[in-house]
PDB file of C-alpha atoms in Angstrom:
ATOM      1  CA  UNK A   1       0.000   0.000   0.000  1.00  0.00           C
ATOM      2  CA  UNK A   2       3.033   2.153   0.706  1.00  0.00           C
ATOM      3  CA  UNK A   3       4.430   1.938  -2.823  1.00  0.00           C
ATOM      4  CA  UNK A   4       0.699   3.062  -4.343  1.00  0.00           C
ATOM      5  CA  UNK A   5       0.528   6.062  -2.045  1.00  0.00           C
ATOM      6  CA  UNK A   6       4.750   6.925  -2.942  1.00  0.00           C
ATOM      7  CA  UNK A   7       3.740   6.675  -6.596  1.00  0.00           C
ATOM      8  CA  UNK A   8       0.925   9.026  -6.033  1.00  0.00           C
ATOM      9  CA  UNK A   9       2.840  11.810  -4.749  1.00  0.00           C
ATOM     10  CA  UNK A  10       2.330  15.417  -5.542  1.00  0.00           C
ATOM     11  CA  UNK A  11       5.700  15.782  -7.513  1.00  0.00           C
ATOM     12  CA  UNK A  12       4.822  12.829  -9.399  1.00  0.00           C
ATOM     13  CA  UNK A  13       1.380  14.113 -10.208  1.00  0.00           C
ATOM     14  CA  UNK A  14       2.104  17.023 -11.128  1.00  0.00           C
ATOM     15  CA  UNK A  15       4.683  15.224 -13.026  1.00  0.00           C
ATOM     16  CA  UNK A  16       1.995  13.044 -14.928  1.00  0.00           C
ATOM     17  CA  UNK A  17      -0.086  16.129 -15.706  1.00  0.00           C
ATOM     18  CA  UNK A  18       2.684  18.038 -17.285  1.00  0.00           C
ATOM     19  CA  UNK A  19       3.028  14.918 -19.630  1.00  0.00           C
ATOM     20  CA  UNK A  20      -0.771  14.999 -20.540  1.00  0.00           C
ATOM     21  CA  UNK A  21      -0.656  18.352 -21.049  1.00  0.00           C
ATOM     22  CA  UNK A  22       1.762  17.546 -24.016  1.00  0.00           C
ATOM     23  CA  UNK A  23      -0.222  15.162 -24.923  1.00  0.00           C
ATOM     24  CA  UNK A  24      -2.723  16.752 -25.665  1.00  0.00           C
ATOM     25  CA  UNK A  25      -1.123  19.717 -26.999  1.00  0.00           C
ATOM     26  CA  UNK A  26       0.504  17.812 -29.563  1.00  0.00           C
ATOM     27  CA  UNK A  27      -3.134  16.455 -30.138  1.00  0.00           C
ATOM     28  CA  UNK A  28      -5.309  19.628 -30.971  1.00  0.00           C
ATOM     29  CA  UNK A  29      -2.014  21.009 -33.001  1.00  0.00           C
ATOM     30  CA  UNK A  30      -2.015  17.774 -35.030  1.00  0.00           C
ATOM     31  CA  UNK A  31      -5.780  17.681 -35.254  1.00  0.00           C
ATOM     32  CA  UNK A  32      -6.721  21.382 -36.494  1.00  0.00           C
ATOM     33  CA  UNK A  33      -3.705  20.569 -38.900  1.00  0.00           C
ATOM     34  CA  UNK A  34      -4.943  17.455 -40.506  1.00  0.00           C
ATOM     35  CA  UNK A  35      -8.971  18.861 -40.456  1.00  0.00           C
ATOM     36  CA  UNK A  36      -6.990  21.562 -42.648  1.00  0.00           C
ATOM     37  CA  UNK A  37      -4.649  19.612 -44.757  1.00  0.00           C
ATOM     38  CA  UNK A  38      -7.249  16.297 -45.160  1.00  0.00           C
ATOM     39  CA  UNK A  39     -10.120  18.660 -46.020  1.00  0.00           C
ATOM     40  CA  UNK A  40      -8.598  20.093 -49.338  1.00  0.00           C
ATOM     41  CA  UNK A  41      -7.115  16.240 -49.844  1.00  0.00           C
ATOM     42  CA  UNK A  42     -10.330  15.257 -49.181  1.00  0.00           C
ATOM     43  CA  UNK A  43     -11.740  17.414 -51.874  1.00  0.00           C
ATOM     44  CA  UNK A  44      -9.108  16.877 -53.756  1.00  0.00           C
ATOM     45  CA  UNK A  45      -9.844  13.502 -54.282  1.00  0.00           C
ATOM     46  CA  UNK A  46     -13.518  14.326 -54.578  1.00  0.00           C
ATOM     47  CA  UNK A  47     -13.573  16.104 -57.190  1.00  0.00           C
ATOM     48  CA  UNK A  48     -11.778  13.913 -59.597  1.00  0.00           C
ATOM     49  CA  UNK A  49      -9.446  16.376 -60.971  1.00  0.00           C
ATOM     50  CA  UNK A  50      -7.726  14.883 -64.043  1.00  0.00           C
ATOM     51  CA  UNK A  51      -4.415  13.361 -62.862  1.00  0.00           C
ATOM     52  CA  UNK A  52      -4.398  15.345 -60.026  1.00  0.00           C
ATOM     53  CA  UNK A  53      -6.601  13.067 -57.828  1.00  0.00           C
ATOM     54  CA  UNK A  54      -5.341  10.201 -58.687  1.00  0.00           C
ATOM     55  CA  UNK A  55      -2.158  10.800 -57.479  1.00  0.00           C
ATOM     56  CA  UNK A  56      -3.469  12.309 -54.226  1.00  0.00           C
ATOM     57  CA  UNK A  57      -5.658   9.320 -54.340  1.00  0.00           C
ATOM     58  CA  UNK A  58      -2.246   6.892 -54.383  1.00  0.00           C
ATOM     59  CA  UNK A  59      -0.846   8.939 -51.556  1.00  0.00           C
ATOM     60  CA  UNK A  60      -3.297   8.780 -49.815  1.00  0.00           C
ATOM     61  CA  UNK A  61      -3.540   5.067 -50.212  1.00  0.00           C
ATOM     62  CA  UNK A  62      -0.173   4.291 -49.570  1.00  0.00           C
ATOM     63  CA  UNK A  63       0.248   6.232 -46.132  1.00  0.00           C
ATOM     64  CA  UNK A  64      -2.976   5.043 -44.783  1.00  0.00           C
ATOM     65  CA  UNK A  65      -1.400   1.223 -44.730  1.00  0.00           C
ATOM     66  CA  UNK A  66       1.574   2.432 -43.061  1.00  0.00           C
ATOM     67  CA  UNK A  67       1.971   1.705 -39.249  1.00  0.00           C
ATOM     68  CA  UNK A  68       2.559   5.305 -38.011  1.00  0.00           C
ATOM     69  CA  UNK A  69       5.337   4.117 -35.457  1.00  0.00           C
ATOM     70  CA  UNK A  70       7.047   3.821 -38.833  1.00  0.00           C
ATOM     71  CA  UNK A  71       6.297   7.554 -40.046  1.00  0.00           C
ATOM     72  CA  UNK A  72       7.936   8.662 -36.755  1.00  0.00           C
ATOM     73  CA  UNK A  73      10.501   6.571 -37.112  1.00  0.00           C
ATOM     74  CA  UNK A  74      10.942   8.275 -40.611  1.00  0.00           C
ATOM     75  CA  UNK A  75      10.376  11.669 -39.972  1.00  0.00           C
ATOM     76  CA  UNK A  76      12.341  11.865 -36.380  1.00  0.00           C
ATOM     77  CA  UNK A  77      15.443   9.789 -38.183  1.00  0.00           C
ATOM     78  CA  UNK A  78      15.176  10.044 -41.643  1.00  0.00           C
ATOM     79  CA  UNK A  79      14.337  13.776 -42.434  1.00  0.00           C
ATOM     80  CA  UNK A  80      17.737  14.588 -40.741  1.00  0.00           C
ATOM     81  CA  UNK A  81      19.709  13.301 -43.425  1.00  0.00           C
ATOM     82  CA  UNK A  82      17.740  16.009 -45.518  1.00  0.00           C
ATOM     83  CA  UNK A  83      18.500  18.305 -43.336  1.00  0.00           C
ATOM     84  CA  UNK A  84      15.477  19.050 -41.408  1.00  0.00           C
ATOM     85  CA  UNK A  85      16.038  17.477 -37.811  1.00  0.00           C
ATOM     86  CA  UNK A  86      12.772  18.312 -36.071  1.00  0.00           C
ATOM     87  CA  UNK A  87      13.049  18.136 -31.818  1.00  0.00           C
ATOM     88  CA  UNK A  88      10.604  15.728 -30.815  1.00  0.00           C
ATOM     89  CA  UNK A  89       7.464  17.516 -30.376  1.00  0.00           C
ATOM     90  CA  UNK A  90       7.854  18.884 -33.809  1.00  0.00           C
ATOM     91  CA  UNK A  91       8.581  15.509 -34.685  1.00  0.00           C
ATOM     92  CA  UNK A  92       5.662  13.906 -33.607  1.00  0.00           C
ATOM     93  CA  UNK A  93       3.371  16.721 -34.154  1.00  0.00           C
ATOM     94  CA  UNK A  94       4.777  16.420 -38.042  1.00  0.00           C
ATOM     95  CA  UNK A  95       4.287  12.225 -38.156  1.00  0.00           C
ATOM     96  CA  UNK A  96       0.841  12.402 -36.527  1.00  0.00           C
ATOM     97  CA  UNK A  97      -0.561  15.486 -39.109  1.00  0.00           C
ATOM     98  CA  UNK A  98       0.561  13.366 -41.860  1.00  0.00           C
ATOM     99  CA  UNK A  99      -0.648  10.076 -40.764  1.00  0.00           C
ATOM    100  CA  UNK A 100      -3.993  11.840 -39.619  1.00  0.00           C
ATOM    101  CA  UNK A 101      -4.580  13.532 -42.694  1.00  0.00           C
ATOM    102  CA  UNK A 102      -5.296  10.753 -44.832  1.00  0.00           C
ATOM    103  CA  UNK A 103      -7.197   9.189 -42.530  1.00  0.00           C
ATOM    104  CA  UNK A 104      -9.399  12.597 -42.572  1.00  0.00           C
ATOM    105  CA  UNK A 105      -9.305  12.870 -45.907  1.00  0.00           C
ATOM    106  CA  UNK A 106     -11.043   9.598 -46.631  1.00  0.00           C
ATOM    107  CA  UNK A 107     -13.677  10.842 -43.955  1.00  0.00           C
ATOM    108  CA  UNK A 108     -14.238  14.070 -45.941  1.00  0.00           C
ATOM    109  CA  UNK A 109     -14.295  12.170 -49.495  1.00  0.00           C
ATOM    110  CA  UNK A 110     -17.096   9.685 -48.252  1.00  0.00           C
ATOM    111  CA  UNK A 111     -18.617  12.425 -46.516  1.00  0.00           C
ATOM    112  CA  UNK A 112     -19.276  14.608 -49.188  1.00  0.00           C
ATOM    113  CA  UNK A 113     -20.261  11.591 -51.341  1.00  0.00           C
ATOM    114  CA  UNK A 114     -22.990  11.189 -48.896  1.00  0.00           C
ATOM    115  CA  UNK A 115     -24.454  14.262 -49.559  1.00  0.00           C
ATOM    116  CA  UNK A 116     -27.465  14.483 -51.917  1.00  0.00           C
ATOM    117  CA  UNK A 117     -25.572  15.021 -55.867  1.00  0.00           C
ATOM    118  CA  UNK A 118     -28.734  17.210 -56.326  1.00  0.00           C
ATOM    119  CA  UNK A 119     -27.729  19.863 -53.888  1.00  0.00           C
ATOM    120  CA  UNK A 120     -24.761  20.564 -55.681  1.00  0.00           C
ATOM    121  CA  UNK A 121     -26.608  20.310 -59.175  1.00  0.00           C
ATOM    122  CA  UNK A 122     -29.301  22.994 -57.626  1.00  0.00           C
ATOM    123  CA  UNK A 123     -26.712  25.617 -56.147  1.00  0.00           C
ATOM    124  CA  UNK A 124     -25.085  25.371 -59.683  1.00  0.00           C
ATOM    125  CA  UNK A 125     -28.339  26.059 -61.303  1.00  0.00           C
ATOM    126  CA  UNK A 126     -28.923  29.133 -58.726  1.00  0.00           C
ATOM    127  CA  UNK A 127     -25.537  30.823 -60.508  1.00  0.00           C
ATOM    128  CA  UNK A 128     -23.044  29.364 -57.505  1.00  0.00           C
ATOM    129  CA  UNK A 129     -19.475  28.356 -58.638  1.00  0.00           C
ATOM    130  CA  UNK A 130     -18.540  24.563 -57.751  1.00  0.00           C
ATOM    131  CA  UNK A 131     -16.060  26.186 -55.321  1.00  0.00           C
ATOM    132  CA  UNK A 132     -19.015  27.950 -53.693  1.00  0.00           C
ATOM    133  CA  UNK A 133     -21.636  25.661 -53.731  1.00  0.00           C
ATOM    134  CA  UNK A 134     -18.997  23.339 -51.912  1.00  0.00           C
ATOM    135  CA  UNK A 135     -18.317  26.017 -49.058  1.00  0.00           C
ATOM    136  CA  UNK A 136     -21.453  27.329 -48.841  1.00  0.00           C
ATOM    137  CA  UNK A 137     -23.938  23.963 -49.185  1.00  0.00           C
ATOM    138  CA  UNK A 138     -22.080  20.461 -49.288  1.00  0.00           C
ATOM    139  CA  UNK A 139     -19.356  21.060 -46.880  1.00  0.00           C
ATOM    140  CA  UNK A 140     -21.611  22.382 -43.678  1.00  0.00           C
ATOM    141  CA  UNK A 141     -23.965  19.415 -44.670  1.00  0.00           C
ATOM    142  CA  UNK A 142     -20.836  16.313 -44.959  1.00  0.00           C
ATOM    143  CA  UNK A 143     -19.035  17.820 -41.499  1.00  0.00           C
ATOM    144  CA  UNK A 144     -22.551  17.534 -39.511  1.00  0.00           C
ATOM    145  CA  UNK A 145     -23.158  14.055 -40.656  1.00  0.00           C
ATOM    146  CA  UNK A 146     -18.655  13.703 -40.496  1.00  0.00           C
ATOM    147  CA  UNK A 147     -18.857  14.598 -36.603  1.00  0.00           C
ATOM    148  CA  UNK A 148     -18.689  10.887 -34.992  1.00  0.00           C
ATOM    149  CA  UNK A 149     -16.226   9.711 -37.574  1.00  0.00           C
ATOM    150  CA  UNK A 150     -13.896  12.550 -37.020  1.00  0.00           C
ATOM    151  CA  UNK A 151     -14.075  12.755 -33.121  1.00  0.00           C
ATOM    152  CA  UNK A 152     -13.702   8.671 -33.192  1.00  0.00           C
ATOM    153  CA  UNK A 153     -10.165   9.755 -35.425  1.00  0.00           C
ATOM    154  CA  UNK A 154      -9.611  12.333 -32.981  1.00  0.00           C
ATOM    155  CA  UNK A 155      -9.863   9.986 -29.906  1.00  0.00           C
ATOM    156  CA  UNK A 156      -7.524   7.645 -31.605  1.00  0.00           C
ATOM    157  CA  UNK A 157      -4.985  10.376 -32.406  1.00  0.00           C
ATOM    158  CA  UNK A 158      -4.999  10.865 -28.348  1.00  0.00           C
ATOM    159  CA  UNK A 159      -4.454   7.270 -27.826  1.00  0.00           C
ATOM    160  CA  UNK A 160      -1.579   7.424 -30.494  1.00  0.00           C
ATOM    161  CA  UNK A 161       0.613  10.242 -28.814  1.00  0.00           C
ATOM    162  CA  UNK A 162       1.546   7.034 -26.488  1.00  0.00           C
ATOM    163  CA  UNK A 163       3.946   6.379 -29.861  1.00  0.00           C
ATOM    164  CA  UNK A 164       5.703   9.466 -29.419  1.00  0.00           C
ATOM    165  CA  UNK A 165       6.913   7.821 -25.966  1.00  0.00           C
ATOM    166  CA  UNK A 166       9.605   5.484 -28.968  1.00  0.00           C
ATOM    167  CA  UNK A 167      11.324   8.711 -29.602  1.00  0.00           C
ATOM    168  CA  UNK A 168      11.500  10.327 -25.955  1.00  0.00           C
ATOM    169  CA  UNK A 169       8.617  12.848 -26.204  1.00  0.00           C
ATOM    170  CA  UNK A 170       8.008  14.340 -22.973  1.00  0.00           C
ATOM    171  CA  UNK A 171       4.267  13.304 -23.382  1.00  0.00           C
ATOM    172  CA  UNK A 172       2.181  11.295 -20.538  1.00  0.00           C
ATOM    173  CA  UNK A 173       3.323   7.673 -21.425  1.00  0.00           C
ATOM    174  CA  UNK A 174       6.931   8.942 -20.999  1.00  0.00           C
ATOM    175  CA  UNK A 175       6.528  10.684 -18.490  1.00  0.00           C
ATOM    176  CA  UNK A 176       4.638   7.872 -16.650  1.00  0.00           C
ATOM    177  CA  UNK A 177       7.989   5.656 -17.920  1.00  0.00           C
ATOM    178  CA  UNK A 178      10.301   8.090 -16.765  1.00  0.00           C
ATOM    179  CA  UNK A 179       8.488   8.187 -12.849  1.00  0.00           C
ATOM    180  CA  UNK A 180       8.083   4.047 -12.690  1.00  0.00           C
ATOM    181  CA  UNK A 181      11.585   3.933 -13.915  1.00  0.00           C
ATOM    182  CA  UNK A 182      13.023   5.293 -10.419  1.00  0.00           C
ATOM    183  CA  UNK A 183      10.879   2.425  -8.750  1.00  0.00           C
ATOM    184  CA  UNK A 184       9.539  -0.796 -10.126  1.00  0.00           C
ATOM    185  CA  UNK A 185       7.072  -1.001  -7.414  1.00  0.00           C
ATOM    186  CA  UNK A 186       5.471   1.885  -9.167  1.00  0.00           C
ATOM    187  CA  UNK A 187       4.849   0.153 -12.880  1.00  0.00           C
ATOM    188  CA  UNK A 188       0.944  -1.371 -11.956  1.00  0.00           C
ATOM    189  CA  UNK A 189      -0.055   2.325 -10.509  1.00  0.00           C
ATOM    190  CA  UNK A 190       1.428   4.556 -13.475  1.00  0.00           C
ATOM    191  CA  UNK A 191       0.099   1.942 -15.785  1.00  0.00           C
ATOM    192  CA  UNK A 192      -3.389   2.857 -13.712  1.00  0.00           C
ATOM    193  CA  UNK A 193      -2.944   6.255 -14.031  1.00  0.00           C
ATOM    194  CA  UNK A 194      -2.710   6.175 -17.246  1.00  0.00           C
ATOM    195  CA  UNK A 195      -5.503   4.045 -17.761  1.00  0.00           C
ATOM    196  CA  UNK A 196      -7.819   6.638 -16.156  1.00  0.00           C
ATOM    197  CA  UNK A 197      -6.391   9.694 -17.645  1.00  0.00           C
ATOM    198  CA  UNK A 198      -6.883   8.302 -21.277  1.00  0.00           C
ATOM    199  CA  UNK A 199     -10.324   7.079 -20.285  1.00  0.00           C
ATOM    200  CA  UNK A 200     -11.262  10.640 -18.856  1.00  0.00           C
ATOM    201  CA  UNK A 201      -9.912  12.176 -22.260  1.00  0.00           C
ATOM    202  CA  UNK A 202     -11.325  10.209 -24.639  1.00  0.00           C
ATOM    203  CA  UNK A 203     -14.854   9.382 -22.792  1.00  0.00           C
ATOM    204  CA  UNK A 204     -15.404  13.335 -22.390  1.00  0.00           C
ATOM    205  CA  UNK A 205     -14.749  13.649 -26.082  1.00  0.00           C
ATOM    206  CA  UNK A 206     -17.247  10.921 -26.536  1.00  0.00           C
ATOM    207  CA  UNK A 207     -20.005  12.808 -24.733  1.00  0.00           C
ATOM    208  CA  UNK A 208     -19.289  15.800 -26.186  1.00  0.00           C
ATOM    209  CA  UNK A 209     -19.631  13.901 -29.756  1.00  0.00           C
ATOM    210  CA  UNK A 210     -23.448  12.613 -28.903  1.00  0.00           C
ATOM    211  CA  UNK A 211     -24.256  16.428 -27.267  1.00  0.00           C
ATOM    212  CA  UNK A 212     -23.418  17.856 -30.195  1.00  0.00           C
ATOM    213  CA  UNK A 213     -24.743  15.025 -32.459  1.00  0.00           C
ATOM    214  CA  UNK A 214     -27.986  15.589 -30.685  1.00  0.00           C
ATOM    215  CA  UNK A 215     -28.276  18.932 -30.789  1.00  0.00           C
ATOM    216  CA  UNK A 216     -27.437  18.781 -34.863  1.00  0.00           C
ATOM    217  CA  UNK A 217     -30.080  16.269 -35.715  1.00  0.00           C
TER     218      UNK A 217
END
């Protein structure tokens, strides 16, 4: 009981929190970023551009079937002998937008392919441009029906951050590491710890998902 109550200390609470704030600063960085980027990929592919979408189309493809401990393995490692060496925020921050990205952007593509094809055919016929019928009248209608899928990616973007941990991000899982690593009596309550913080994260984002679902429909 003594070893539970030592790992629960104040300095190594305080400790933990400064890793989850990290965590989920790298989180809403990397998330606005790929809602950006995978929105106009999304489109992108949408659209069926000549040449142009199918090549986003193959990126797209590609990077979605690659294990994104190896992207941060790449960018962290590899982009150095380019001559970009990124510290490791940046470096996960980078791995994550890029991995999360085409993940959003096949959210956004089946998204807007839900939509009714007659509401863009009628906001043409009104004298809109594609470009604004698609800001003004298929866009707000995909991201209402988009909002489970993309706070489901979001949660699982949270849960990924533990990754960053490979290449010593000071993020909660290392941090968590770095406090049981002084005792090993301390390895089942950190492991707790983080058990509950990730649960309180991503279960809040959950709720806030069916609120706003709810209040949409």
């Amino acid at each position: 009981m003594q070893n539970w109550i030592n790992a629960y200390s104040a300095m190594n609470l305080r400790f933990l929190f400064k890793g989850l704030l990290v965590t989920l600063e790298i989180s809403i960085v990397s998330v606005i970023l790929s809602m950006i980027f995978g929105s106009i990929l999304g489109i992108v592919r949408y659209t069926k551009i000549p040449w142009l979408s199918e090549i986003v189309g193959f990126i797209i493809d590609i990077i979605r079937n690659l294990p994104l401990l190896l992207i941060i393995f790449f960018v962290y490692f590899g982009l150095p002998s380019l001559g970009f060496k990124p510290d490791t925020i940046v470096a996960a921050i980078f791995a994550m937008t890029v991995f999360e990205s085409m993940m959003i952007a096949e959210i956004i593509r089946s998204g807007i392919g839900a939509v009714n094809r007659g509401q863009l055919e009628a906001s043409r016929a009104v004298g809109m441009k594609y470009y604004q019928a698609m800001w003004h009248v298929i866009l707000p209608q995909a991201y209402k029906n988009m909002i489970p899928a993309l706070v489901s990616q979001l949660i699982s973007l949270i849960k990924d951050t533990s990754l960053a941990t490979i290449i010593v991000t000071p993020e909660l899982m290392q941090h968590a590491q770095v406090i049981y690593g002084q005792n090993a009596n301390y390895i089942v309550p950190m492991y707790l710890a983080l058990a509950v913080l990730y649960f309180i994260v991503c279960y809040s984002l959950s709720i806030i998902s069916r609120i706003i679902d709810r209040k949409m429909a």
